[in-house]
Amino acid sequence: MSLARRVLAWCREQGFPLERAGSILCAVSGGMDSMALLHLLWQLREPLGLTVSAATFDHQLRPGSAEDAAFVRDWCAARGIPCQTGGGDVAGRARARGLTLEEAGRQMRYEFLELSRRAAGAHYIATAHNADDNAETVLLHLLRGTGLQGLGGIPPRRDRVLRPLLGCSRAEIAAYCAREGISHREDESNADTAYTRNFLRHEIIPRLRERNPNLTATLCRTAESLRRDGDYLGAGAGRAAEALLTEGPEGISVRAEDLAALHPAISLRLVQEMAARVAPGTVLSHGQREAVLRLAVAGGPSGKISLPSRLQAARVYDMLILSTARQRMSGLSPIFLSPGEAGALAEDLWADCAAVPCPAGRWEENTIYLAPPPEAGSVLLRARETGDEIALPGRPCKTVKKLFIEARVPRHMRDRVPVLVVDGAVAAVAGFGCDRRFCPAPGEMAWRVRLRCRPPEREEGGHLDD
């Protein structure tokens, strides 16, 4: 079977048939694998109706890297393939952020590829990882220590990134390049066994193949099985996240006892999900996730752990809260609102006001109805102030400070709770309700004030999954 037919069949098996991909940006380094992938996609462009473009990123880590980028650009130009080039100081980012060169390079490369995809109007990014890369990755993660995610190897697809060659061996790709006369560049650092991946590739894997000639296929099958197990557990963690997590301007929280009650296979994934929601792209180590879980299980009323990406996990009474430094430090900016107006109390919190009939029954979450409409013509939203008092229906008048203490609102969150003021009087406190003087009757015209986090920008729709 030709390499093209193998790739097409494998991609269909993995659920992303290339004939439905539409437009693909190919990530090209100039090496054998990526040049083979670009050539293959270019050859398939007319039969499959593909639009193919390329992008190459110069990591600036070795002499000759700029020549690699120029080689890719010239190869594409000779065939009329649009090609975007970029580069960056990978070593500088690694120093600044405390990352390995591999981690920093991967971050910057994928940032560039996503920008290039958008600029090209492509639906997907294709990378040239192959089956041998996958086997090496499994061993590399095993050597460093990992869970199911690491042992699952390289996924065939992650979001908009496709890996069409992942079912092919390096030998098959080399044979394709020789048969088609595809030129490529050799990265001399690939022979340096000071790098762990190269040590495994040149020193360890050949010895293992003496015992198991089908080592690559064996490791890839094992990785696929473990990845399926990981996906199943990940789905369970997703359901737990929907049921247990609460997101707000202060970060994301979960009841400590709820987290502690979960099986560790789920709870550790839930901790990672919390970190990723607060600081997208953050990946916690297994040890860091376990430390956060211990904070929830310990049972103490307070405690803190510092995490990557300026994250902090805090045990506050019966809640576990993950937040960023920005979320912990930012307060509220006072705003006046009248019906039909909206405004920002903070970068991640905004409010709008409308005149509507007060509904019967329980109000919507983060929504307050005030009545009668204030004669002053507007309502003030601000943080609490010393001396603020409120008389909730059926309860005695008390200070807002005491209200927060009795409700066990964490100290660092108290200045993030909006207080609504009408003509100098506290009319409501977000999350607690209205002062009895300002409670509307069902059906009575009232001012509705809604509080919510600014919604994220929507990503354009996919193509394969349409």
Coordinates of C-alpha atoms in Angstrom, one line a residue:
M1 CA 0.0 0.0 0.0
S2 CA 1.3 3.5 -0.9
L3 CA 2.1 6.0 1.8
A4 CA -0.8 8.2 0.6
R5 CA -3.3 5.4 0.9
R6 CA -2.0 4.4 4.3
V7 CA -2.3 7.9 5.6
L8 CA -5.8 8.4 4.2
A9 CA -7.0 5.1 5.7
W10 CA -5.4 5.8 9.0
C11 CA -6.9 9.4 9.2
R12 CA -10.3 8.0 8.5
E13 CA -9.9 5.4 11.3
Q14 CA -8.9 8.2 13.7
G15 CA -12.0 10.3 12.8
F16 CA -10.5 13.1 10.8
P17 CA -10.8 12.1 7.1
L18 CA -8.5 14.4 5.1
E19 CA -11.0 14.7 2.3
R20 CA -13.2 16.7 4.7
A21 CA -10.4 18.9 6.1
G22 CA -10.9 21.7 3.6
S23 CA -7.8 23.8 4.3
I24 CA -4.6 22.7 6.1
L25 CA -1.5 24.6 7.3
C26 CA 1.4 22.2 7.3
A27 CA 4.1 22.8 10.0
V28 CA 7.5 22.4 8.3
S29 CA 10.9 22.4 9.8
G30 CA 12.8 21.4 6.7
G31 CA 13.5 17.9 8.1
M32 CA 12.6 14.6 6.4
D33 CA 9.3 14.0 8.1
S34 CA 7.8 17.4 7.6
M35 CA 8.9 17.7 4.0
A36 CA 7.3 14.3 3.3
L37 CA 4.1 15.5 4.9
L38 CA 4.1 18.8 3.0
H39 CA 4.8 16.9 -0.3
L40 CA 2.1 14.4 0.4
L41 CA -0.6 17.0 1.2
W42 CA 0.5 19.0 -1.9
Q43 CA 0.1 15.9 -4.0
L44 CA -3.3 15.2 -2.6
R45 CA -4.6 18.8 -2.9
E46 CA -6.5 18.3 -6.1
P47 CA -7.9 14.7 -5.5
L48 CA -9.1 15.7 -2.1
G49 CA -10.0 19.4 -2.8
L50 CA -7.5 20.6 -0.2
T51 CA -6.1 24.1 0.2
V52 CA -2.5 23.6 1.4
S53 CA -0.2 26.2 2.9
A54 CA 3.0 26.0 5.0
A55 CA 4.6 27.7 8.0
T56 CA 8.1 27.3 9.3
F57 CA 9.5 28.6 12.7
D58 CA 13.2 29.4 13.4
H59 CA 14.0 28.6 17.0
Q60 CA 17.3 30.4 16.7
L61 CA 19.1 27.8 18.8
R62 CA 21.8 26.7 16.4
P63 CA 23.8 27.9 13.4
G64 CA 22.1 27.2 10.2
S65 CA 18.5 27.4 11.5
A66 CA 17.8 30.5 9.3
E67 CA 19.0 28.5 6.3
D68 CA 16.5 25.8 7.1
A69 CA 13.7 28.3 7.0
A70 CA 15.0 29.7 3.7
F71 CA 15.1 26.2 2.3
V72 CA 11.4 25.6 3.2
R73 CA 10.4 29.0 1.8
D74 CA 12.2 28.4 -1.5
W75 CA 10.8 24.9 -1.8
C76 CA 7.3 26.2 -1.3
A77 CA 7.8 29.1 -3.7
A78 CA 8.9 26.7 -6.5
R79 CA 5.5 24.9 -6.2
G80 CA 3.3 27.9 -5.5
I81 CA 2.6 26.9 -1.9
P82 CA 1.9 29.9 0.4
C83 CA 4.5 29.8 3.2
Q84 CA 4.7 31.9 6.3
T85 CA 8.0 32.2 8.2
G86 CA 8.7 33.3 11.8
G87 CA 11.2 32.9 14.6
G88 CA 11.8 33.9 18.2
D89 CA 14.3 33.8 21.0
V90 CA 13.5 30.4 22.5
A91 CA 16.5 30.4 24.8
G92 CA 15.4 33.8 26.1
R93 CA 11.9 32.6 26.9
A94 CA 13.3 29.5 28.6
R95 CA 15.4 31.7 30.9
A96 CA 12.7 34.2 31.6
R97 CA 10.0 31.6 32.5
G98 CA 12.1 28.9 34.0
L99 CA 11.3 26.4 31.2
T100 CA 13.4 23.8 29.4
L101 CA 14.4 24.7 25.8
E102 CA 12.0 22.0 24.6
E103 CA 9.1 23.5 26.6
A104 CA 9.8 27.0 25.5
G105 CA 10.3 26.0 21.9
R106 CA 7.0 24.1 21.8
Q107 CA 5.1 27.0 23.3
M108 CA 6.5 29.5 20.8
R109 CA 6.2 27.2 17.9
Y110 CA 2.5 26.5 18.5
E111 CA 1.7 30.1 19.2
F112 CA 3.3 31.0 15.8
L113 CA 1.4 28.1 14.1
E114 CA -1.9 29.2 15.4
L115 CA -1.4 32.8 14.3
S116 CA -0.3 31.5 10.9
R117 CA -3.4 29.3 10.7
R118 CA -5.6 32.2 11.3
A119 CA -3.7 34.4 8.8
A120 CA -4.0 31.7 6.2
G121 CA -7.6 31.0 6.9
A122 CA -6.8 27.4 7.4
H123 CA -9.1 25.0 9.3
Y124 CA -6.3 22.8 10.7
I125 CA -2.6 22.6 11.4
A126 CA -0.9 19.4 10.3
T127 CA 2.3 18.3 12.1
A128 CA 4.7 15.4 11.0
H129 CA 5.0 13.3 14.1
N130 CA 5.3 9.7 13.2
A131 CA 5.0 6.3 14.9
D132 CA 8.7 6.2 16.0
D133 CA 8.2 9.7 17.6
N134 CA 5.3 8.3 19.5
A135 CA 7.2 5.3 20.8
E136 CA 10.1 7.5 21.9
T137 CA 7.6 9.8 23.6
V138 CA 6.1 7.0 25.6
L139 CA 9.6 5.9 26.8
L140 CA 10.6 9.4 27.5
H141 CA 7.6 10.0 29.7
L142 CA 8.1 6.7 31.4
L143 CA 11.7 7.6 32.2
R144 CA 10.7 11.0 33.7
G145 CA 7.6 9.7 35.5
T146 CA 4.1 10.2 34.3
G147 CA 0.5 9.1 34.5
L148 CA -1.9 7.9 31.8
Q149 CA -1.7 11.1 29.8
G150 CA 2.0 10.7 29.3
L151 CA 1.9 7.0 28.7
G152 CA -0.8 7.7 26.1
G153 CA 1.9 9.2 23.9
I154 CA 1.1 11.7 21.1
P155 CA -2.6 12.0 20.3
P156 CA -3.6 11.7 16.7
R157 CA -5.5 14.9 17.0
R158 CA -5.7 17.7 19.6
D159 CA -8.2 20.4 18.8
R160 CA -7.1 21.9 15.5
V161 CA -3.8 20.0 15.3
L162 CA -3.8 16.9 13.1
R163 CA -1.0 14.3 12.9
P164 CA -1.6 12.4 9.6
L165 CA 1.8 10.5 9.8
L166 CA 1.4 9.2 13.3
G167 CA 0.5 5.7 11.9
C168 CA 3.6 5.6 9.7
S169 CA 7.1 4.5 10.7
R170 CA 10.2 6.7 10.1
A171 CA 11.5 4.0 7.7
E172 CA 8.3 4.3 5.6
I173 CA 8.7 8.0 5.4
A174 CA 12.4 7.8 4.4
A175 CA 11.4 5.3 1.6
Y176 CA 8.8 7.8 0.4
C177 CA 11.3 10.6 0.3
A178 CA 13.8 8.5 -1.6
R179 CA 11.1 7.3 -4.1
E180 CA 9.7 10.8 -4.7
G181 CA 13.1 12.6 -4.7
I182 CA 12.1 14.9 -1.8
S183 CA 15.1 16.9 -0.6
H184 CA 15.3 17.9 3.1
R185 CA 17.6 19.4 5.7
E186 CA 19.4 17.5 8.4
D187 CA 19.5 18.9 12.0
E188 CA 22.9 17.9 13.3
S189 CA 21.6 18.2 16.9
N190 CA 19.4 15.1 16.3
A191 CA 22.6 13.0 16.7
D192 CA 23.6 14.6 20.0
T193 CA 22.9 12.0 22.7
A194 CA 23.2 14.6 25.4
Y195 CA 19.5 15.1 24.7
T196 CA 17.4 12.4 26.3
R197 CA 15.2 11.8 23.3
N198 CA 18.3 11.3 21.1
F199 CA 19.8 9.0 23.8
L200 CA 16.7 6.8 23.7
R201 CA 16.6 6.9 19.9
H202 CA 20.2 6.0 19.2
E203 CA 21.3 4.0 22.3
I204 CA 18.3 2.4 24.0
I205 CA 15.6 1.7 21.4
P206 CA 18.0 -0.3 19.1
R207 CA 18.9 -2.5 22.1
L208 CA 15.2 -3.0 22.9
R209 CA 14.5 -3.9 19.3
E210 CA 16.9 -6.8 19.7
R211 CA 14.4 -8.3 22.1
N212 CA 11.3 -7.1 20.3
P213 CA 11.7 -6.3 16.6
N214 CA 8.1 -4.9 16.6
L215 CA 8.9 -2.5 19.4
T216 CA 7.4 0.6 17.8
A217 CA 4.1 -1.1 16.9
T218 CA 3.9 -2.6 20.4
L219 CA 4.5 0.7 22.2
C220 CA 2.0 2.5 19.9
R221 CA -0.7 -0.1 20.6
T222 CA -0.1 0.2 24.3
A223 CA -0.2 4.0 24.1
E224 CA -3.5 3.9 22.2
S225 CA -5.0 1.6 24.8
L226 CA -3.8 3.8 27.7
R227 CA -5.0 6.9 25.9
R228 CA -8.5 5.4 25.7
D229 CA -8.5 4.7 29.4
G230 CA -7.3 8.2 30.0
D231 CA -10.0 9.7 27.8
Y232 CA -12.6 7.7 29.8
L233 CA -11.3 9.0 33.1
G234 CA -11.1 12.5 31.6
A235 CA -14.8 12.3 30.6
G236 CA -15.6 11.4 34.2
A237 CA -13.6 14.4 35.4
G238 CA -15.5 16.6 33.0
R239 CA -18.8 15.5 34.4
A240 CA -17.5 16.1 37.9
A241 CA -16.3 19.6 36.8
E242 CA -19.8 20.5 35.5
A243 CA -21.4 19.3 38.7
L244 CA -19.0 20.6 41.3
L245 CA -17.0 23.6 40.1
T246 CA -18.1 27.2 40.5
E247 CA -16.4 29.9 38.5
G248 CA -16.4 33.6 39.5
P249 CA -14.3 36.7 39.4
E250 CA -12.2 35.4 42.3
G251 CA -11.2 32.2 40.5
I252 CA -12.7 28.8 40.5
S253 CA -13.8 26.9 43.6
V254 CA -15.0 23.5 44.7
R255 CA -16.2 22.2 48.1
A256 CA -13.2 20.5 49.7
E257 CA -15.2 17.6 50.9
D258 CA -16.7 17.0 47.4
L259 CA -13.2 17.0 45.9
A260 CA -11.9 14.7 48.6
A261 CA -14.8 12.2 48.1
L262 CA -13.8 11.6 44.5
H263 CA -11.6 8.7 43.4
P264 CA -8.0 10.0 43.0
A265 CA -8.1 9.1 39.3
I266 CA -10.9 11.7 38.9
S267 CA -9.9 14.3 41.6
L268 CA -6.4 14.7 40.3
R269 CA -7.8 15.4 36.8
L270 CA -10.3 17.8 38.3
V271 CA -7.5 19.8 39.9
Q272 CA -5.8 20.0 36.5
E273 CA -9.0 21.1 34.9
M274 CA -9.3 23.9 37.6
A275 CA -5.8 25.1 36.9
A276 CA -6.4 25.1 33.1
R277 CA -9.7 27.1 33.4
V278 CA -8.1 29.8 35.6
A279 CA -4.8 30.0 33.6
P280 CA -5.3 28.4 30.1
G281 CA -2.3 26.3 29.0
T282 CA -1.1 25.6 32.5
V283 CA -0.1 22.0 33.1
L284 CA 0.4 20.9 36.7
S285 CA 2.8 18.1 37.5
H286 CA 1.5 15.0 39.3
G287 CA 3.2 16.2 42.5
Q288 CA 1.6 19.6 42.3
R289 CA -1.9 18.1 41.7
E290 CA -1.4 15.8 44.7
A291 CA -0.4 18.7 46.9
V292 CA -3.6 20.6 46.0
L293 CA -5.6 17.4 46.7
R294 CA -3.9 17.1 50.1
L295 CA -4.9 20.6 50.9
A296 CA -8.6 19.6 50.3
V297 CA -8.3 16.3 52.2
A298 CA -6.4 17.7 55.2
G299 CA -9.5 19.2 56.8
G300 CA -7.9 22.4 58.1
P301 CA -9.7 25.7 57.7
S302 CA -6.9 27.4 55.8
G303 CA -3.8 26.8 53.8
K304 CA -2.1 27.9 50.6
I305 CA 0.0 26.4 47.8
S306 CA 1.9 28.4 45.1
L307 CA 1.6 26.9 41.6
P308 CA 3.0 27.6 38.1
S309 CA 1.6 30.5 36.1
R310 CA 1.2 32.6 39.3
L311 CA -1.6 30.4 40.4
Q312 CA -2.5 29.8 44.0
A313 CA -4.5 27.1 45.6
A314 CA -6.1 28.1 48.9
R315 CA -8.2 26.3 51.4
V316 CA -10.8 28.8 52.8
Y317 CA -13.2 27.3 55.3
D318 CA -14.8 24.4 53.4
M319 CA -13.8 25.6 49.9
L320 CA -10.8 25.0 47.8
I321 CA -10.1 28.0 45.5
L322 CA -7.7 28.3 42.6
S323 CA -7.0 31.9 41.6
T324 CA -4.3 34.0 39.9
A325 CA -2.4 36.9 41.4
R326 CA -4.4 39.3 39.4
Q327 CA -7.7 37.9 40.6
R328 CA -6.5 38.1 44.2
M329 CA -5.3 41.7 44.0
S330 CA -7.9 43.4 41.9
G331 CA -10.8 45.2 43.5
L332 CA -13.9 46.8 42.1
S333 CA -14.2 50.2 40.4
P334 CA -17.5 52.0 41.3
I335 CA -20.0 52.5 38.5
F336 CA -23.5 54.1 38.2
L337 CA -26.1 52.3 36.1
S338 CA -29.5 53.2 34.8
P339 CA -31.8 51.0 32.8
G340 CA -30.3 50.2 29.4
E341 CA -26.8 50.7 30.6
A342 CA -23.8 48.4 31.3
G343 CA -20.4 48.9 32.8
A344 CA -17.3 47.1 34.0
L345 CA -16.7 46.8 37.7
A346 CA -13.4 45.0 37.0
E347 CA -11.5 43.6 34.1
D348 CA -13.4 40.3 34.6
L349 CA -16.7 41.5 36.0
W350 CA -19.4 43.6 34.4
A351 CA -23.0 44.6 35.1
D352 CA -26.0 45.7 33.2
C353 CA -29.3 47.2 34.2
A354 CA -32.8 46.9 32.8
A355 CA -36.4 47.9 33.8
V356 CA -38.5 44.7 33.8
P357 CA -41.3 43.0 35.8
C358 CA -40.0 41.2 38.8
P359 CA -40.4 37.4 38.3
A360 CA -42.0 35.1 40.8
G361 CA -40.0 32.5 42.6
R362 CA -36.2 32.2 42.8
W363 CA -34.2 34.8 41.0
E364 CA -31.6 33.9 38.4
E365 CA -28.1 33.4 39.7
N366 CA -26.1 36.7 40.0
T367 CA -29.2 38.8 39.4
I368 CA -30.8 41.3 41.7
Y369 CA -34.2 43.1 41.4
L370 CA -34.7 46.4 43.1
A371 CA -38.0 48.2 43.7
P372 CA -39.3 50.8 43.6
P373 CA -37.1 52.3 40.9
P374 CA -34.8 54.7 42.6
E375 CA -35.8 58.4 42.3
A376 CA -32.1 59.2 41.9
G377 CA -32.2 57.7 38.5
S378 CA -29.3 55.3 38.9
V379 CA -27.9 52.7 41.2
L380 CA -24.3 52.7 42.4
L381 CA -22.3 49.4 42.4
R382 CA -19.2 49.4 44.5
A383 CA -17.1 47.4 47.0
R384 CA -18.2 47.3 50.7
E385 CA -17.3 50.3 52.9
T386 CA -16.9 50.5 56.6
G387 CA -20.3 51.0 58.3
D388 CA -22.4 49.5 55.5
E389 CA -25.5 47.9 56.9
I390 CA -28.3 45.8 55.4
A391 CA -31.6 44.4 56.7
L392 CA -32.4 41.2 54.7
P393 CA -36.0 40.1 54.7
G394 CA -36.9 38.2 57.9
R395 CA -33.5 39.0 59.5
P396 CA -32.2 41.8 61.8
C397 CA -30.2 44.6 60.4
K398 CA -26.4 43.9 60.5
T399 CA -23.2 45.2 59.0
V400 CA -22.1 43.9 55.7
K401 CA -18.8 42.9 57.4
K402 CA -20.7 40.6 59.8
L403 CA -22.8 39.3 57.0
F404 CA -19.7 38.2 55.2
I405 CA -18.1 36.7 58.4
E406 CA -21.2 34.6 59.2
A407 CA -21.4 33.4 55.6
R408 CA -17.7 32.5 55.7
V409 CA -16.8 34.6 52.7
P410 CA -13.0 34.5 52.4
R411 CA -11.3 37.6 53.4
H412 CA -9.5 38.1 50.1
M413 CA -12.9 37.9 48.3
R414 CA -14.9 40.3 50.4
D415 CA -13.8 43.4 48.4
R416 CA -14.9 41.6 45.2
V417 CA -18.6 41.3 46.2
P418 CA -20.6 44.2 44.7
V419 CA -22.7 46.3 47.0
L420 CA -25.7 48.1 45.4
V421 CA -26.4 51.6 46.8
V422 CA -29.5 53.8 46.2
D423 CA -29.5 57.4 47.4
G424 CA -26.7 56.6 49.9
A425 CA -28.4 53.5 51.4
V426 CA -27.3 49.9 50.8
A427 CA -30.1 48.4 48.7
A428 CA -28.6 44.9 48.1
V429 CA -25.4 42.8 48.4
A430 CA -24.6 40.5 45.5
G431 CA -25.2 36.9 46.4
F432 CA -27.2 37.8 49.5
G433 CA -30.2 39.7 48.2
C434 CA -32.0 43.0 48.8
D435 CA -32.6 45.1 51.8
R436 CA -36.3 44.6 52.8
R437 CA -36.9 48.3 51.9
F438 CA -36.0 47.5 48.2
C439 CA -37.6 44.1 47.7
P440 CA -40.0 44.1 44.8
A441 CA -43.3 42.1 44.6
P442 CA -43.7 39.6 41.9
G443 CA -45.0 41.3 38.7
E444 CA -44.0 44.8 40.0
M445 CA -41.7 46.8 37.7
A446 CA -38.2 46.7 39.0
W447 CA -34.7 47.4 38.1
R448 CA -32.8 44.2 37.2
V449 CA -29.1 44.3 37.8
R450 CA -27.1 41.3 36.4
L451 CA -23.5 40.5 37.2
R452 CA -21.4 38.2 35.2
C453 CA -17.9 37.5 33.9
R454 CA -17.1 38.9 30.5
P455 CA -17.8 36.0 28.1
P456 CA -14.8 34.8 26.0
E457 CA -14.6 35.4 22.3
R458 CA -16.1 32.6 20.3
E459 CA -13.8 30.5 18.1
E460 CA -14.8 30.0 14.6
G461 CA -16.4 26.6 13.8
G462 CA -14.5 23.6 12.7
H463 CA -14.8 21.7 9.4
L464 CA -14.2 18.0 9.9
D465 CA -16.9 17.9 12.6
D466 CA -19.6 19.8 10.7

